XYZ file of C-alpha atoms in Angstrom:
623
model
C 182.864 40.149 151.150
C 179.669 40.720 153.083
C 181.228 43.367 155.113
C 182.552 45.081 152.065
C 178.979 45.013 150.424
C 177.650 46.353 153.775
C 180.235 49.305 153.662
C 179.637 49.944 149.896
C 175.800 50.132 150.632
C 176.306 52.416 153.391
C 178.290 54.791 151.140
C 175.818 54.632 148.550
C 173.026 55.443 150.770
C 175.206 58.497 152.320
C 175.805 59.641 148.732
C 172.256 59.492 147.951
C 171.379 61.660 151.141
C 173.931 64.155 150.141
C 172.666 64.435 146.696
C 168.933 64.527 147.906
C 169.994 67.210 150.404
C 171.933 69.274 147.714
C 168.913 69.173 145.339
C 166.599 70.310 148.090
C 168.873 73.188 149.034
C 169.242 74.101 145.457
C 165.407 74.141 144.997
C 165.298 76.466 148.463
C 167.975 78.755 147.093
C 165.853 79.369 144.176
C 162.474 79.790 145.815
C 160.850 81.535 148.657
C 157.110 82.709 149.179
C 156.356 85.778 147.563
C 154.826 88.955 149.300
C 154.292 89.910 153.017
C 150.571 87.964 153.400
C 150.300 85.611 156.298
C 151.422 82.059 155.658
C 150.075 78.761 156.939
C 152.354 76.405 159.086
C 152.488 74.015 156.076
C 153.389 76.766 153.943
C 156.214 77.684 156.103
C 157.547 74.137 156.008
C 156.840 73.633 152.074
C 159.821 71.736 150.391
C 159.719 73.316 146.996
C 161.632 69.968 145.802
C 158.564 67.947 146.420
C 155.255 69.867 146.492
C 152.197 67.909 146.548
C 153.943 64.491 145.793
C 151.193 62.235 146.400
C 149.428 59.983 143.559
C 146.666 62.493 142.551
C 143.939 60.265 141.235
C 142.694 57.995 144.181
C 139.572 56.726 142.135
C 141.636 55.282 139.370
C 144.942 54.244 140.787
C 147.342 52.462 138.504
C 150.197 50.597 140.006
C 152.862 51.051 137.874
C 155.113 53.867 136.364
C 154.022 57.364 136.785
C 156.167 60.531 137.422
C 155.181 63.798 139.332
C 155.995 66.818 137.449
C 155.359 69.280 140.138
C 158.195 71.533 141.032
C 160.285 74.607 139.728
C 159.235 75.565 135.918
C 160.300 78.420 134.222
C 157.732 81.060 133.386
C 157.147 84.346 131.504
C 154.222 86.704 131.191
C 154.010 88.272 127.532
C 151.281 89.870 125.536
C 148.365 87.639 124.600
C 148.967 88.515 120.952
C 152.323 86.616 121.163
C 151.687 82.946 120.036
C 155.458 81.837 120.205
C 157.049 80.279 123.043
C 159.395 82.737 124.918
C 163.320 82.454 124.283
C 164.021 83.923 127.545
C 161.976 83.587 130.766
C 161.146 85.913 133.561
C 162.107 83.236 136.244
C 161.081 80.163 138.199
C 157.481 79.389 139.323
C 156.726 76.719 141.663
C 154.066 74.208 140.201
C 151.020 73.722 141.150
C 150.732 77.107 142.556
C 149.038 79.939 140.854
C 151.332 82.862 139.645
C 149.437 85.129 141.832
C 150.003 82.960 144.948
C 152.669 83.510 147.502
C 153.824 79.769 147.232
C 154.434 80.220 143.406
C 157.429 82.371 144.568
C 155.978 84.807 142.029
C 152.977 86.637 143.466
C 152.326 88.673 140.102
C 148.941 89.523 138.722
C 147.957 88.874 134.988
C 145.052 90.204 133.072
C 143.305 89.212 129.842
C 145.704 90.899 127.672
C 148.504 88.760 128.941
C 149.402 85.127 128.234
C 151.296 83.084 130.851
C 154.087 80.515 129.323
C 155.606 77.683 131.353
C 158.602 75.348 130.333
C 160.205 72.391 131.969
C 162.548 69.827 130.783
C 161.576 66.365 131.970
C 163.061 62.895 131.721
C 161.186 60.320 130.289
C 162.939 56.979 130.393
C 162.237 53.554 128.814
C 160.074 52.507 131.411
C 157.704 55.499 130.853
C 157.725 54.364 127.186
C 156.881 50.937 127.141
C 153.105 51.622 125.886
C 151.479 54.954 125.933
C 152.709 58.034 127.808
C 149.980 60.317 128.959
C 150.453 63.766 130.488
C 147.759 64.741 133.154
C 146.843 68.185 134.564
C 144.688 68.327 137.662
C 143.411 71.768 136.819
C 144.721 74.687 134.803
C 142.809 78.237 134.981
C 141.508 78.871 132.339
C 142.402 78.183 128.617
C 145.632 75.904 128.183
C 147.670 74.863 125.178
C 150.259 72.267 125.601
C 153.279 71.513 123.673
C 155.725 68.604 123.786
C 159.210 69.371 122.079
C 157.753 72.344 120.264
C 154.783 70.387 118.786
C 150.974 71.397 119.861
C 149.293 68.417 121.459
C 145.897 69.896 122.356
C 144.010 72.817 124.093
C 141.845 72.564 127.251
C 139.255 75.288 128.283
C 137.961 75.019 131.788
C 139.446 75.957 135.121
C 138.310 73.330 137.402
C 138.213 69.895 135.605
C 141.258 67.521 135.004
C 142.433 66.696 131.527
C 145.203 64.768 129.758
C 146.855 64.273 126.414
C 148.649 61.129 124.907
C 151.940 62.497 124.026
C 153.709 59.181 122.872
C 153.940 60.120 119.424
C 155.750 63.627 119.946
C 158.337 61.934 122.160
C 161.920 62.371 120.710
C 164.807 60.007 121.076
C 166.631 60.034 124.422
C 165.268 60.766 127.836
C 164.965 64.489 127.880
C 161.863 65.915 126.660
C 160.764 69.576 126.698
C 157.324 70.597 128.148
C 155.804 73.970 127.145
C 152.599 75.293 128.293
C 150.539 78.487 127.323
C 147.847 79.808 129.666
C 145.205 82.624 128.924
C 142.999 83.638 131.832
C 140.532 86.819 131.728
C 139.315 86.022 135.262
C 136.281 88.237 135.844
C 136.587 89.810 132.269
C 135.409 86.458 130.746
C 132.300 84.363 130.631
C 133.976 81.439 131.911
C 133.212 79.701 135.411
C 135.372 81.064 138.059
C 133.945 81.109 141.462
C 134.999 84.025 143.881
C 138.137 85.344 141.688
C 137.852 88.809 140.419
C 140.304 91.144 139.231
C 139.583 93.807 141.658
C 139.464 91.928 144.895
C 137.151 93.356 147.648
C 134.702 92.160 150.109
C 133.469 88.737 149.229
C 135.388 88.562 145.905
C 139.187 87.267 146.037
C 142.428 87.295 144.523
C 142.533 85.894 140.856
C 143.860 82.350 140.317
C 145.619 81.909 136.850
C 147.542 79.080 135.314
C 148.502 75.805 136.831
C 146.871 75.073 140.315
C 146.620 71.368 140.658
C 149.483 68.632 140.282
C 150.994 67.773 136.773
C 151.997 64.177 136.233
C 152.889 61.617 133.584
C 151.917 58.076 133.406
C 152.806 54.990 131.186
C 149.755 52.731 130.231
C 149.575 49.869 127.927
C 148.358 50.184 124.438
C 145.107 49.165 125.661
C 144.099 50.896 128.724
C 141.104 51.976 131.054
C 140.496 55.791 130.547
C 137.542 56.168 133.124
C 135.101 54.122 135.139
C 131.639 54.958 136.399
C 130.283 53.336 139.522
C 126.914 53.864 141.157
C 125.690 52.270 143.992
C 122.130 51.014 144.592
C 121.327 50.019 148.353
C 117.981 48.828 147.552
C 119.223 46.417 145.139
C 122.363 45.555 147.007
C 124.164 46.335 143.614
C 127.113 48.481 142.382
C 126.637 49.302 138.772
C 130.005 49.869 136.977
C 130.739 50.872 133.453
C 134.324 51.536 132.104
C 135.621 53.687 129.107
C 138.693 51.972 127.581
C 140.804 52.920 124.909
C 142.870 50.738 122.401
C 140.443 47.593 122.682
C 140.739 44.543 120.475
C 137.717 42.070 119.496
C 137.180 39.695 122.512
C 138.343 41.986 125.182
C 136.441 41.843 128.680
C 136.293 43.633 131.665
C 136.767 41.818 134.971
C 135.662 43.358 138.195
C 136.406 42.349 141.769
C 135.157 43.874 145.109
C 137.113 43.511 148.235
C 136.483 44.184 151.947
C 140.104 44.393 153.021
C 141.646 41.262 151.813
C 138.408 39.320 151.240
C 136.946 39.161 147.960
C 133.298 39.983 148.272
C 131.999 39.972 144.752
C 133.091 39.550 141.112
C 131.758 39.614 137.564
C 132.829 39.953 134.018
C 131.359 42.309 131.353
C 131.501 43.524 127.947
C 133.715 46.758 127.292
C 131.589 49.512 127.522
C 128.657 47.709 129.056
C 127.289 48.557 132.450
C 127.633 45.499 134.830
C 125.642 45.079 138.154
C 127.877 43.723 140.883
C 125.939 41.904 143.305
C 127.009 42.536 147.025
C 125.749 40.392 150.173
C 124.731 42.325 152.917
C 126.752 45.372 152.552
C 127.586 47.903 155.144
C 126.233 51.188 154.473
C 128.509 54.364 154.254
C 127.492 57.338 156.537
C 129.229 59.883 158.398
C 128.852 57.741 161.671
C 130.221 54.551 159.727
C 132.398 55.673 156.491
C 132.842 52.313 155.033
C 134.813 51.942 151.916
C 135.319 48.881 149.817
C 137.929 48.333 147.292
C 137.307 47.615 143.576
C 139.845 46.361 141.000
C 139.096 46.772 137.428
C 140.800 44.849 134.839
C 140.999 44.610 130.845
C 141.352 40.747 130.160
C 142.461 39.386 126.538
C 142.335 35.733 126.187
C 142.798 35.196 129.859
C 145.777 37.876 130.235
C 145.341 40.811 132.108
C 146.303 43.809 129.797
C 145.542 46.771 132.341
C 144.474 46.919 135.853
C 143.440 49.872 137.966
C 142.235 50.099 141.648
C 139.271 52.091 142.869
C 137.019 51.996 145.825
C 133.217 52.594 146.259
C 130.713 52.990 149.158
C 127.193 51.648 149.297
C 124.907 54.644 150.473
C 121.571 56.153 149.303
C 120.320 59.751 149.535
C 116.639 60.045 148.722
C 113.596 62.377 149.466
C 110.186 61.164 150.991
C 107.532 62.738 153.017
C 107.590 62.447 157.152
C 104.432 61.878 159.065
C 103.282 65.509 158.869
C 103.575 65.474 155.002
C 106.806 67.411 154.925
C 109.552 66.313 152.479
C 112.746 65.308 154.054
C 116.146 64.061 153.172
C 117.008 60.790 154.082
C 120.219 58.888 154.206
C 120.013 55.184 153.863
C 116.357 55.633 154.569
C 116.909 57.382 157.893
C 116.470 61.138 158.539
C 119.931 62.699 159.267
C 120.051 66.437 159.722
C 122.560 67.678 157.533
C 124.585 70.402 158.860
C 127.997 71.798 157.708
C 130.150 74.907 157.189
C 130.265 76.867 153.856
C 133.723 75.683 152.889
C 135.302 78.033 150.140
C 138.680 75.990 150.161
C 140.908 79.064 149.946
C 144.290 79.548 151.236
C 146.413 82.855 152.351
C 149.585 81.366 150.636
C 148.324 79.057 147.966
C 144.877 80.545 147.193
C 143.114 77.900 145.375
C 145.732 75.363 146.254
C 146.339 74.018 149.714
C 149.993 74.171 150.488
C 149.942 70.346 151.182
C 147.779 67.296 151.098
C 148.022 67.126 154.808
C 146.656 70.879 154.920
C 143.888 69.527 152.386
C 142.907 66.908 154.863
C 143.359 69.207 158.110
C 140.067 71.180 157.086
C 138.018 68.110 156.683
C 139.370 66.402 159.890
C 138.595 69.619 161.933
C 135.292 70.025 160.420
C 134.421 66.334 161.413
C 135.824 67.180 164.913
C 133.726 70.312 165.237
C 130.453 67.839 165.023
C 129.694 68.770 161.426
C 128.508 65.991 159.365
C 128.193 68.112 156.014
C 130.388 70.421 153.781
C 128.788 72.507 151.136
C 131.825 72.914 148.828
C 131.285 76.418 147.784
C 131.594 77.280 143.986
C 134.976 75.504 143.795
C 135.944 72.284 142.764
C 138.612 70.591 144.935
C 141.480 68.196 143.962
C 140.363 64.593 143.889
C 142.335 63.675 147.040
C 140.070 66.198 149.083
C 136.898 63.859 148.209
C 138.914 60.823 148.997
C 139.330 62.455 152.520
C 135.594 63.414 152.920
C 134.944 59.753 151.725
C 137.264 57.981 154.327
C 136.741 60.465 157.079
C 132.968 60.615 156.797
C 131.662 63.914 155.661
C 128.521 64.647 153.406
C 129.358 67.121 150.476
C 127.193 69.329 148.496
C 129.007 70.303 145.478
C 128.555 73.620 143.844
C 129.280 74.367 140.209
C 131.611 77.432 140.215
C 129.781 80.577 138.983
C 130.857 82.983 136.185
C 129.434 85.490 133.725
C 127.921 87.376 136.609
C 125.883 90.697 136.334
C 122.660 91.548 134.572
C 120.486 89.114 136.577
C 117.078 90.245 138.323
C 117.418 88.912 141.729
C 114.559 90.135 144.158
C 115.231 88.189 147.200
C 115.038 89.626 150.479
C 116.660 87.890 153.557
C 114.817 84.935 154.359
C 112.395 85.321 151.492
C 111.735 83.420 148.339
C 112.635 84.655 145.048
C 109.840 83.418 142.695
C 109.434 83.955 138.980
C 111.889 83.700 136.012
C 114.719 85.958 136.491
C 117.291 84.157 134.238
C 120.220 85.985 133.010
C 120.546 86.083 129.188
C 123.730 84.636 128.453
C 125.508 84.212 124.958
C 125.787 81.075 123.097
C 129.588 80.855 124.004
C 128.776 81.449 127.787
C 126.226 78.772 127.914
C 128.432 76.332 126.107
C 131.309 76.882 128.358
C 129.050 76.469 131.508
C 127.333 73.122 130.254
C 130.450 71.633 129.043
C 132.739 72.069 132.359
C 129.529 71.227 134.533
C 129.330 67.826 132.803
C 132.949 67.455 132.991
C 132.897 68.200 136.812
C 129.988 65.973 137.067
C 131.577 63.057 135.546
C 135.128 63.377 137.299
C 133.402 63.731 140.690
C 130.790 61.079 140.266
C 132.465 58.003 141.946
C 132.912 59.839 145.244
C 130.239 58.646 147.789
C 130.383 61.536 149.862
C 128.625 63.939 147.195
C 125.059 63.671 147.807
C 123.837 67.016 146.431
C 124.711 68.931 143.246
C 124.154 72.718 143.229
C 124.356 74.339 139.752
C 123.597 77.975 140.738
C 124.262 80.319 143.854
C 122.555 83.512 144.525
C 121.481 84.304 140.740
C 125.336 84.541 140.037
C 125.177 83.958 136.396
C 122.094 81.908 136.897
C 120.580 81.085 133.390
C 117.906 78.672 131.864
C 117.423 77.461 135.312
C 114.935 74.873 134.425
C 116.740 73.523 131.507
C 119.981 73.116 133.635
C 118.367 71.798 136.577
C 116.022 69.037 134.476
C 119.447 68.150 132.785
C 121.266 67.578 135.839
C 118.548 65.602 137.305
C 118.432 63.219 134.365
C 122.238 62.911 133.906
C 122.710 61.802 137.864
C 119.644 60.632 139.194
C 121.532 58.724 142.219
C 121.861 62.627 143.735
C 119.557 65.166 144.839
C 119.749 68.503 143.061
C 119.619 71.894 144.779
C 118.825 74.066 141.814
C 119.880 77.668 142.809
C 121.025 77.963 146.461
C 119.562 81.251 147.731
C 118.930 82.112 144.069
C 115.812 82.706 141.943
C 113.664 79.731 142.620
C 111.941 78.215 139.793
C 110.070 75.148 141.366
C 112.667 72.551 140.135
C 114.891 70.020 141.689
C 114.545 68.388 145.172
C 115.388 71.398 147.484
C 114.320 74.911 148.332
C 117.105 76.617 149.834
C 117.096 80.322 151.119
C 120.183 82.183 152.481
C 119.604 84.444 155.709
C 122.182 86.285 157.717
C 123.101 86.286 160.504
C 120.177 84.461 162.108
C 118.572 81.017 161.127
C 115.366 80.811 158.957
C 113.643 78.560 156.814
C 111.125 78.460 153.911
C 107.302 78.334 154.920
C 106.837 74.521 155.320
C 102.888 75.236 154.888
C 103.582 76.445 151.455
C 106.472 74.512 150.274
C 106.894 71.735 152.605
C 104.915 69.008 150.621
C 106.840 69.463 147.428
C 110.443 70.504 148.594
C 113.096 69.697 150.957
C 113.664 72.559 152.945
C 117.101 74.179 153.625
C 119.005 76.934 154.729
C 121.790 77.296 152.387
C 123.754 80.059 154.070
C 123.497 81.754 157.608
C 125.649 82.904 160.339
C 128.658 84.949 159.351
C 129.690 85.941 162.579
C 133.114 87.570 162.604
C 136.016 87.808 164.848
C 139.179 89.223 163.396
C 142.369 87.821 165.265
C 145.353 90.102 165.283
C 148.117 88.648 163.654
C 146.141 86.236 161.542
C 144.313 88.283 159.096
C 144.884 89.125 155.506
C 145.079 92.876 155.991
C 145.655 94.809 159.177
C 142.023 96.610 158.879
C 139.100 97.011 157.476
C 138.266 93.309 157.746
C 134.619 92.200 158.325
C 132.023 89.851 159.000
C 128.371 89.634 158.653
C 128.219 90.425 162.575
C 131.498 91.271 164.086
C 132.678 90.677 167.739
C 135.351 91.803 169.881
C 136.375 88.440 171.654
C 135.988 84.725 171.571
C 133.621 84.489 174.577
C 130.991 87.252 172.876
C 131.454 85.081 169.557
C 130.631 81.711 171.330
C 127.866 83.176 173.106
C 126.105 84.612 169.903
C 126.913 81.244 168.124
C 125.243 79.143 170.758
C 122.292 81.521 170.227
C 121.801 81.230 166.457
C 122.234 77.249 166.877
C 119.466 77.244 169.838
C 117.235 79.248 167.086
C 118.129 76.702 164.451
C 117.411 73.465 166.348
C 113.703 74.886 166.705
C 113.273 74.841 162.998
C 114.262 71.176 162.421
C 110.798 69.862 163.823
C 108.867 72.506 161.747
C 110.598 70.849 158.479
C 114.127 72.334 158.147
C 116.364 69.226 156.931
C 119.653 71.128 156.347
C 121.761 74.227 157.265
C 125.053 75.600 156.074
C 127.052 77.845 158.323
C 129.153 80.667 156.997
C 131.956 79.556 157.136
C 135.113 77.082 157.851
C 137.914 79.727 157.632
C 138.438 83.296 157.154
C 138.931 84.228 153.582
C 140.889 87.334 152.794
C 138.997 90.207 154.142
C 136.197 88.143 155.329
C 136.862 87.001 159.240
C 133.564 85.005 159.607
C 135.529 81.714 159.810
C 135.398 79.337 162.680
C 139.195 79.125 162.059
C 141.458 81.985 160.904
C 142.733 82.183 157.308
C 146.027 80.577 158.122
C 144.300 77.782 160.273
C 146.651 78.849 163.316
C 143.745 79.837 165.507
C 140.313 78.052 165.928
C 138.123 80.667 167.385
C 135.744 78.261 169.106
C 137.230 74.942 170.454
C 136.409 71.709 168.509
C 135.032 69.926 171.549
C 132.908 72.854 172.449
C 131.392 73.240 168.848
C 130.740 69.496 168.758
C 128.881 69.675 172.206
C 126.991 72.751 170.802
C 125.899 70.881 167.779
C 125.024 67.615 169.560
C 121.383 68.862 169.982
C 120.928 69.231 165.899
C 121.603 65.652 165.593
C 119.498 64.345 168.002
C 116.146 66.083 167.382
C 113.452 63.509 166.620
C 110.946 64.191 163.651
C 107.678 62.836 162.853
C 108.472 59.777 160.799
């Protein structure tokens, strides 16, 4: 009998393998990368049956029923005026890759007069319908209308923030349900935050990204469930302040908190729903790039002693602050120690996926290589990454300066000369609609990223690109999150607000005058370098690639890089607290990356870069 059971199990497993292989082959036959641009290794190996299969929300992880909806969807591009879902489709598109990308399998441009429709039939079994069924989108650029079984369940505007809809009440009988999505994206013809996208890509401006570009997924939650948590460390008090947003609560419900170091419980407490609770920790280890210590956190909704909902999160104890050194110059301190923050300008673009990394392994790769190169910081440049990228920064140990994606460009007065300070009020006048869009999305971005300890600086504006009401936006940002520093306008019009004065200078290192500004602001070099080296066979186009200063070979590039780092090191004792080198990778026609756009060539070896950078992290200041 046992032998028969074993034989049956083997046959079942073999059949399952055949079915899985068949499904994978079926997907593969329907999909292939579009166009003739270079691909990353991950893009070349992408399995269209399971793109980005990982759980997408590491800071609010619910063990239970969830379903990844990435994969092949039907799509159609129609005139924007068409408000009804199409009855016929143009073909298949691989979600979560934007329609303009190679990995979407489409590679098609759309404009402000177009609407992009998606449709897919999904299976929602009884396990997914025990409580509430929530449909999640990691990011969709830009305006998104969602329909389930033909019924409109909501609209979202914002290209960089996650959103969700409760679809419980529109699910029909049976397991088969129809999802339909309508997207409108004007790219550079609209006022919305868009980062480096432009309808006419050239120079430092890149291919548009429209539609779904992060994971789509469903989960089943109880009738009473945790929507969001907010976790803020206080190193001086050895506490973690936790507040929660819970839906469907009943009188008497409580929040229970448990903190763990591995398997060991190190703290616990109970709080009222919606109230902030200070979880007391004993001698916590502090998080830093040298020791990226993370603690686990369980958050539970308890009703009459019974756990109704439970999510797993994590946190770190770290402090970012500003104070004067012995010379009276403002410095940035991490956990009350001066740490020179040095990192690359990281734009997070991919030749095959555009805004979307071809896989989570690829997403992690850039962070790993940055750390191996001896950087301790990344400036995430006018883009927001999927939540898993920040988790990688948290666990690997890299500080993050987070930019707000810029938009509504043009019309600013910008009098900055290289290495100089642009003083005075040169803010752009934006429409009420434009201002509202910016403020809404900036708040949402700050909310969804708040719990990631690697983020230490918020950057509302870059180089006067759409910069408006700078004093108001900076003051609001400072007040909304006092646990981090604010760099009001990186390289832009400076209005003497926030913690940091940040200039841009290419290609050589420079700094603001410490005798004029050093007693009031942290001094930073927000962009410099841009040393270019096109590598044959690894460029976006065959010719007309560029860098701020270009070289013929790796040896020339390295010698010049060593020179700019030597010059940079001399500025630290004078008052410089941070610098950002342009940039992590080549991006489209820009070839000033430390890696090629396809990540197949590292232009200066990681170990060599780490050795070159060592001097930056060993310089002592008068403290």
